[in-house]
Amino acid sequence: MSASRPRAALAGVLGIALVFGAACGGSDGKKSANGLEQSEVRLGTMTVADTAPVQIALSKGLFKAEGLTVKTQVIQGGAAGIPLLKSGRLDFSFGNYVSLLTAGTKDPGFRPRIVADGFRSASKTHTLMVRGDSPYRTVKDLAGRKIGVNTKRNVSTMLVRAAAQPQGVAFDEDKNFVEIAPPAMEQALKSKSVDAVQAIEPFGTQMQKSMGARMVADLSAGEADGLPIAGYAATEKFVKKNPKTVAAFQRALQKAQGMAAGDRGLVQGILPTYAKGIDAAVAAGMSYGTYPTSIDTAALQRVADLMQRFQYVDKKIDVTSFVAPAP
């Protein structure tokens, strides 16, 4: 009995060692096989039309083909993703450029790098909506009123302010804007907790169909037409530490962006699978922007210049300093 116990114990130790060695060997093999510093990444995303390429990349296995497992986390807006990037709880995050550039300029502890362009505006992709029975007919009528936006001090508020400026109206970020998640904006209008909402597609079209909401302004018109709205970012630290992982993410997303740009039916089909309450009819009837496959720094500079005009930042931003290397 005493002799068998040591042998049994030794066998157990050897078994554990073999299992541990196999696990380590498997991990090393996987790492060398795909050449990535990190094969699993966490991505912050939103349930809006802008992020359709992420869903396409997931459903088509484009991330997998690059050796990546992508875990997604839904965020309310770009501003909500920033602290998650800073803390390392997210590796990448979709976010509007106003929030990213503002935080990167004003917060010395946050150094974002844009790894991919995500979405550019087109007619009616961003609108200012009111109830069907609302007395408000123009942006000017909404002076001093409450407007729902996904987050304050972001591209949504800037688009509203840009549309209001020619009408002689100035909106205050804290007094006039109320933060509401996009899927909850319809209820906010119905309950009259706000007078208007800055709707992002597909929710603008959804509100028109379901409650007769009315558009008082197309915020994607004029100087906002074709404006870069949002992209995908990581921290400078993550980009430097994981260049191969970042490049793999960029390649997969670039393919998905191209697929979305070339096949609207693909976007229409996938939208109802991740945007709560959005059906095929809304997806077919809504407005779509464009899905770029590369970063146009000249176009992105337009965003930075608008930010300076509306005092989101104190001085001119050179956007090239925020762009990560292309794959």
mmCIF file of C-alpha atoms in Angstrom, residues 22-263:
data_model
loop_
_atom_site.group_PDB
_atom_site.id
_atom_site.type_symbol
_atom_site.label_atom_id
_atom_site.label_comp_id
_atom_site.label_asym_id
_atom_site.label_seq_id
_atom_site.Cartn_x
_atom_site.Cartn_y
_atom_site.Cartn_z
ATOM 1 C CA ALA A 22 0.295 19.815 -24.037
ATOM 2 C CA ALA A 23 -1.707 22.949 -23.232
ATOM 3 C CA CYS A 24 1.392 25.116 -23.405
ATOM 4 C CA GLY A 25 2.541 23.413 -26.587
ATOM 5 C CA GLY A 26 -0.883 23.920 -28.161
ATOM 6 C CA SER A 27 -0.878 27.597 -27.257
ATOM 7 C CA ASP A 28 2.609 28.115 -28.663
ATOM 8 C CA GLY A 29 1.703 26.246 -31.819
ATOM 9 C CA LYS A 30 -1.410 28.322 -32.315
ATOM 10 C CA LYS A 31 0.496 31.509 -31.755
ATOM 11 C CA SER A 32 3.224 30.594 -34.238
ATOM 12 C CA ALA A 33 0.673 29.282 -36.737
ATOM 13 C CA ASN A 34 -1.240 32.543 -37.069
ATOM 14 C CA GLY A 35 1.663 34.804 -36.125
ATOM 15 C CA LEU A 36 -0.491 37.039 -33.905
ATOM 16 C CA GLU A 37 0.516 38.472 -30.557
ATOM 17 C CA GLN A 38 -3.090 38.073 -29.382
ATOM 18 C CA SER A 39 -5.611 35.775 -31.046
ATOM 19 C CA GLU A 40 -8.672 36.879 -29.034
ATOM 20 C CA VAL A 41 -9.725 40.535 -28.931
ATOM 21 C CA ARG A 42 -12.616 42.477 -27.449
ATOM 22 C CA LEU A 43 -14.486 44.982 -29.612
ATOM 23 C CA GLY A 44 -16.960 47.664 -28.577
ATOM 24 C CA THR A 45 -19.747 48.093 -31.121
ATOM 25 C CA MET A 46 -23.200 49.645 -31.537
ATOM 26 C CA THR A 47 -26.553 48.388 -32.837
ATOM 27 C CA VAL A 48 -26.687 50.878 -35.728
ATOM 28 C CA ALA A 49 -26.312 50.575 -39.498
ATOM 29 C CA ASP A 50 -22.798 52.008 -39.262
ATOM 30 C CA THR A 51 -21.477 48.777 -37.731
ATOM 31 C CA ALA A 52 -22.960 46.332 -40.256
ATOM 32 C CA PRO A 53 -19.454 45.382 -41.492
ATOM 33 C CA VAL A 54 -18.581 44.013 -38.044
ATOM 34 C CA GLN A 55 -21.554 41.674 -38.211
ATOM 35 C CA ILE A 56 -20.658 40.720 -41.776
ATOM 36 C CA ALA A 57 -17.084 39.918 -40.720
ATOM 37 C CA LEU A 58 -18.376 37.763 -37.867
ATOM 38 C CA SER A 59 -20.995 35.924 -39.910
ATOM 39 C CA LYS A 60 -18.692 35.341 -42.891
ATOM 40 C CA GLY A 61 -15.790 34.167 -40.763
ATOM 41 C CA LEU A 62 -13.496 36.982 -41.939
ATOM 42 C CA PHE A 63 -11.972 37.495 -38.487
ATOM 43 C CA LYS A 64 -11.535 33.741 -38.078
ATOM 44 C CA ALA A 65 -9.740 33.570 -41.413
ATOM 45 C CA GLU A 66 -7.184 36.011 -39.994
ATOM 46 C CA GLY A 67 -6.714 33.908 -36.861
ATOM 47 C CA LEU A 68 -8.825 36.197 -34.693
ATOM 48 C CA THR A 69 -11.633 35.462 -32.262
ATOM 49 C CA VAL A 70 -13.573 38.700 -31.775
ATOM 50 C CA LYS A 71 -15.765 39.142 -28.691
ATOM 51 C CA THR A 72 -18.183 42.060 -29.041
ATOM 52 C CA GLN A 73 -19.660 44.326 -26.393
ATOM 53 C CA VAL A 74 -22.506 46.733 -27.169
ATOM 54 C CA ILE A 75 -21.836 50.324 -26.087
ATOM 55 C CA GLN A 76 -24.201 53.322 -26.141
ATOM 56 C CA GLY A 77 -21.837 55.573 -28.059
ATOM 57 C CA GLY A 78 -18.229 56.345 -28.849
ATOM 58 C CA ALA A 79 -17.734 58.249 -25.620
ATOM 59 C CA ALA A 80 -18.759 55.156 -23.653
ATOM 60 C CA GLY A 81 -16.048 53.112 -25.336
ATOM 61 C CA ILE A 82 -13.205 55.446 -24.378
ATOM 62 C CA PRO A 83 -12.878 54.497 -20.675
ATOM 63 C CA LEU A 84 -13.152 50.836 -21.680
ATOM 64 C CA LEU A 85 -10.253 51.253 -24.105
ATOM 65 C CA LYS A 86 -8.224 53.142 -21.510
ATOM 66 C CA SER A 87 -8.731 50.452 -18.875
ATOM 67 C CA GLY A 88 -7.942 47.622 -21.286
ATOM 68 C CA ARG A 89 -11.424 46.109 -21.030
ATOM 69 C CA LEU A 90 -11.734 46.657 -24.779
ATOM 70 C CA ASP A 91 -8.952 46.194 -27.330
ATOM 71 C CA PHE A 92 -10.814 47.957 -30.154
ATOM 72 C CA SER A 93 -13.897 50.145 -30.137
ATOM 73 C CA PHE A 94 -16.202 51.641 -32.704
ATOM 74 C CA GLY A 95 -16.627 55.317 -31.968
ATOM 75 C CA ASN A 96 -17.520 58.634 -33.499
ATOM 76 C CA TYR A 97 -14.571 60.780 -34.439
ATOM 77 C CA VAL A 98 -15.623 63.777 -32.375
ATOM 78 C CA SER A 99 -15.453 61.797 -29.134
ATOM 79 C CA LEU A 100 -12.195 60.057 -30.095
ATOM 80 C CA LEU A 101 -10.384 63.203 -31.216
ATOM 81 C CA THR A 102 -11.662 65.270 -28.288
ATOM 82 C CA ALA A 103 -10.540 62.711 -25.724
ATOM 83 C CA GLY A 104 -7.232 62.171 -27.500
ATOM 84 C CA THR A 105 -6.560 65.915 -27.448
ATOM 85 C CA LYS A 106 -7.727 66.768 -23.944
ATOM 86 C CA ASP A 107 -6.945 63.610 -21.966
ATOM 87 C CA PRO A 108 -3.181 63.077 -21.603
ATOM 88 C CA GLY A 109 -3.796 59.518 -20.442
ATOM 89 C CA PHE A 110 -5.617 58.527 -23.625
ATOM 90 C CA ARG A 111 -3.758 58.156 -26.912
ATOM 91 C CA PRO A 112 -6.177 56.665 -29.469
ATOM 92 C CA ARG A 113 -5.123 55.400 -32.860
ATOM 93 C CA ILE A 114 -7.737 55.007 -35.611
ATOM 94 C CA VAL A 115 -7.187 51.611 -37.231
ATOM 95 C CA ALA A 116 -10.072 51.712 -39.747
ATOM 96 C CA ASP A 117 -12.678 54.096 -41.100
ATOM 97 C CA GLY A 118 -16.192 52.894 -40.417
ATOM 98 C CA PHE A 119 -18.934 55.063 -41.844
ATOM 99 C CA ARG A 120 -19.543 58.296 -43.729
ATOM 100 C CA SER A 121 -22.796 60.184 -43.843
ATOM 101 C CA ALA A 122 -25.199 60.462 -46.749
ATOM 102 C CA SER A 123 -28.640 62.012 -47.123
ATOM 103 C CA LYS A 124 -30.870 61.296 -44.106
ATOM 104 C CA THR A 125 -28.487 58.952 -42.300
ATOM 105 C CA HIS A 126 -28.575 61.422 -39.395
ATOM 106 C CA THR A 127 -31.774 63.346 -38.841
ATOM 107 C CA LEU A 128 -33.528 65.542 -36.321
ATOM 108 C CA MET A 129 -36.917 63.983 -35.542
ATOM 109 C CA VAL A 130 -40.001 65.196 -33.664
ATOM 110 C CA ARG A 131 -43.391 63.663 -32.902
ATOM 111 C CA GLY A 132 -45.957 63.735 -35.703
ATOM 112 C CA ASP A 133 -48.138 66.166 -33.728
ATOM 113 C CA SER A 134 -45.227 68.371 -32.647
ATOM 114 C CA PRO A 135 -45.585 72.128 -33.189
ATOM 115 C CA TYR A 136 -41.897 72.319 -34.134
ATOM 116 C CA ARG A 137 -41.199 72.511 -37.855
ATOM 117 C CA THR A 138 -37.604 73.707 -38.117
ATOM 118 C CA VAL A 139 -34.346 73.609 -36.195
ATOM 119 C CA LYS A 140 -34.966 77.227 -35.270
ATOM 120 C CA ASP A 141 -38.265 76.252 -33.605
ATOM 121 C CA LEU A 142 -36.298 73.968 -31.252
ATOM 122 C CA ALA A 143 -34.251 76.770 -29.723
ATOM 123 C CA GLY A 144 -34.096 76.213 -25.970
ATOM 124 C CA ARG A 145 -35.752 72.792 -26.197
ATOM 125 C CA LYS A 146 -34.578 69.344 -25.129
ATOM 126 C CA ILE A 147 -33.025 67.126 -27.793
ATOM 127 C CA GLY A 148 -32.148 63.466 -27.253
ATOM 128 C CA VAL A 149 -28.705 62.314 -28.437
ATOM 129 C CA ASN A 150 -26.857 59.061 -27.851
ATOM 130 C CA THR A 151 -24.065 60.874 -25.979
ATOM 131 C CA LYS A 152 -23.146 64.517 -25.443
ATOM 132 C CA ARG A 153 -20.145 66.262 -26.992
ATOM 133 C CA ASN A 154 -20.009 63.848 -29.885
ATOM 134 C CA VAL A 155 -20.794 63.855 -33.582
ATOM 135 C CA SER A 156 -24.556 63.846 -32.905
ATOM 136 C CA THR A 157 -24.490 67.114 -30.984
ATOM 137 C CA MET A 158 -22.035 68.634 -33.466
ATOM 138 C CA LEU A 159 -24.326 67.819 -36.403
ATOM 139 C CA VAL A 160 -27.282 69.447 -34.628
ATOM 140 C CA ARG A 161 -25.243 72.531 -33.806
ATOM 141 C CA ALA A 162 -23.890 72.746 -37.370
ATOM 142 C CA ALA A 163 -27.433 72.660 -38.770
ATOM 143 C CA ALA A 164 -28.636 75.249 -36.246
ATOM 144 C CA GLN A 165 -25.844 77.776 -36.688
ATOM 145 C CA PRO A 166 -27.047 79.150 -40.063
ATOM 146 C CA GLN A 167 -30.475 79.610 -38.444
ATOM 147 C CA GLY A 168 -28.962 81.783 -35.725
ATOM 148 C CA VAL A 169 -29.562 79.154 -33.034
ATOM 149 C CA ALA A 170 -26.952 77.971 -30.539
ATOM 150 C CA PHE A 171 -27.571 74.839 -28.486
ATOM 151 C CA ASP A 172 -25.909 74.297 -25.117
ATOM 152 C CA GLU A 173 -24.324 70.856 -24.668
ATOM 153 C CA ASP A 174 -25.560 70.489 -21.081
ATOM 154 C CA LYS A 175 -28.821 72.445 -21.090
ATOM 155 C CA ASN A 176 -30.293 71.307 -24.398
ATOM 156 C CA PHE A 177 -29.020 67.771 -24.970
ATOM 157 C CA VAL A 178 -30.213 64.659 -23.127
ATOM 158 C CA GLU A 179 -28.393 61.326 -23.411
ATOM 159 C CA ILE A 180 -30.610 58.475 -24.632
ATOM 160 C CA ALA A 181 -29.590 55.151 -26.144
ATOM 161 C CA PRO A 182 -30.702 55.013 -29.827
ATOM 162 C CA PRO A 183 -33.179 52.126 -29.337
ATOM 163 C CA ALA A 184 -34.860 54.104 -26.517
ATOM 164 C CA MET A 185 -35.358 57.336 -28.465
ATOM 165 C CA GLU A 186 -38.762 56.366 -29.807
ATOM 166 C CA GLN A 187 -40.129 55.925 -26.298
ATOM 167 C CA ALA A 188 -38.534 59.204 -25.221
ATOM 168 C CA LEU A 189 -40.420 61.008 -27.992
ATOM 169 C CA LYS A 190 -43.674 59.229 -27.156
ATOM 170 C CA SER A 191 -43.379 60.101 -23.465
ATOM 171 C CA LYS A 192 -42.524 63.725 -24.330
ATOM 172 C CA SER A 193 -39.448 63.602 -22.102
ATOM 173 C CA VAL A 194 -37.658 65.314 -25.004
ATOM 174 C CA ASP A 195 -38.901 67.569 -27.785
ATOM 175 C CA ALA A 196 -36.752 66.038 -30.519
ATOM 176 C CA VAL A 197 -34.124 63.367 -31.047
ATOM 177 C CA GLN A 198 -31.029 63.138 -33.195
ATOM 178 C CA ALA A 199 -31.808 59.829 -34.879
ATOM 179 C CA ILE A 200 -29.204 57.488 -36.331
ATOM 180 C CA GLU A 201 -30.351 54.996 -38.925
ATOM 181 C CA PRO A 202 -32.118 52.610 -38.768
ATOM 182 C CA PHE A 203 -33.912 54.209 -35.818
ATOM 183 C CA GLY A 204 -35.012 57.335 -37.696
ATOM 184 C CA THR A 205 -36.867 55.255 -40.275
ATOM 185 C CA GLN A 206 -38.213 52.978 -37.558
ATOM 186 C CA MET A 207 -39.738 55.946 -35.703
ATOM 187 C CA GLN A 208 -41.316 57.268 -38.872
ATOM 188 C CA LYS A 209 -42.988 53.928 -39.575
ATOM 189 C CA SER A 210 -44.042 53.003 -36.047
ATOM 190 C CA MET A 211 -45.148 56.313 -34.535
ATOM 191 C CA GLY A 212 -45.338 58.785 -37.399
ATOM 192 C CA ALA A 213 -42.304 60.754 -36.283
ATOM 193 C CA ARG A 214 -41.446 63.676 -38.550
ATOM 194 C CA MET A 215 -38.075 64.900 -39.774
ATOM 195 C CA VAL A 216 -37.377 68.588 -39.216
ATOM 196 C CA ALA A 217 -33.812 68.537 -40.530
ATOM 197 C CA ASP A 218 -31.503 66.314 -42.534
ATOM 198 C CA LEU A 219 -28.295 66.636 -40.526
ATOM 199 C CA SER A 220 -26.257 64.888 -43.220
ATOM 200 C CA ALA A 221 -26.866 67.610 -45.802
ATOM 201 C CA GLY A 222 -24.708 70.567 -46.780
ATOM 202 C CA GLU A 223 -21.237 70.602 -45.273
ATOM 203 C CA ALA A 224 -22.021 67.378 -43.410
ATOM 204 C CA ASP A 225 -22.658 65.449 -46.641
ATOM 205 C CA GLY A 226 -20.129 62.622 -46.895
ATOM 206 C CA LEU A 227 -18.630 63.549 -43.545
ATOM 207 C CA PRO A 228 -16.632 60.778 -41.816
ATOM 208 C CA ILE A 229 -18.787 59.858 -38.850
ATOM 209 C CA ALA A 230 -17.084 57.037 -36.992
ATOM 210 C CA GLY A 231 -14.338 54.463 -37.139
ATOM 211 C CA TYR A 232 -12.529 51.816 -35.138
ATOM 212 C CA ALA A 233 -9.795 52.705 -32.684
ATOM 213 C CA ALA A 234 -7.339 51.139 -30.275
ATOM 214 C CA THR A 235 -4.879 52.727 -27.881
ATOM 215 C CA GLU A 236 -1.408 53.632 -29.081
ATOM 216 C CA LYS A 237 -0.014 51.181 -26.534
ATOM 217 C CA PHE A 238 -2.086 48.306 -27.920
ATOM 218 C CA VAL A 239 -1.162 49.140 -31.526
ATOM 219 C CA LYS A 240 2.568 49.210 -30.741
ATOM 220 C CA LYS A 241 2.456 46.042 -28.662
ATOM 221 C CA ASN A 242 0.289 44.048 -31.096
ATOM 222 C CA PRO A 243 1.066 45.164 -34.675
ATOM 223 C CA LYS A 244 0.257 41.787 -36.257
ATOM 224 C CA THR A 245 -3.022 41.483 -34.341
ATOM 225 C CA VAL A 246 -4.010 44.994 -35.392
ATOM 226 C CA ALA A 247 -3.125 44.279 -39.020
ATOM 227 C CA ALA A 248 -5.234 41.095 -38.960
ATOM 228 C CA PHE A 249 -8.200 43.041 -37.554
ATOM 229 C CA GLN A 250 -7.732 45.714 -40.221
ATOM 230 C CA ARG A 251 -7.599 43.204 -43.078
ATOM 231 C CA ALA A 252 -10.759 41.401 -41.970
ATOM 232 C CA LEU A 253 -12.684 44.613 -41.435
ATOM 233 C CA GLN A 254 -11.471 46.069 -44.723
ATOM 234 C CA LYS A 255 -12.906 43.037 -46.544
ATOM 235 C CA ALA A 256 -16.205 43.406 -44.674
ATOM 236 C CA GLN A 257 -16.364 47.139 -45.408
ATOM 237 C CA GLY A 258 -15.882 46.373 -49.098
ATOM 238 C CA MET A 259 -18.639 43.767 -49.019
ATOM 239 C CA ALA A 260 -21.021 46.229 -47.320
ATOM 240 C CA ALA A 261 -20.126 48.962 -49.806
ATOM 241 C CA GLY A 262 -20.719 46.718 -52.791
ATOM 242 C CA ASP A 263 -23.874 44.913 -51.692
#
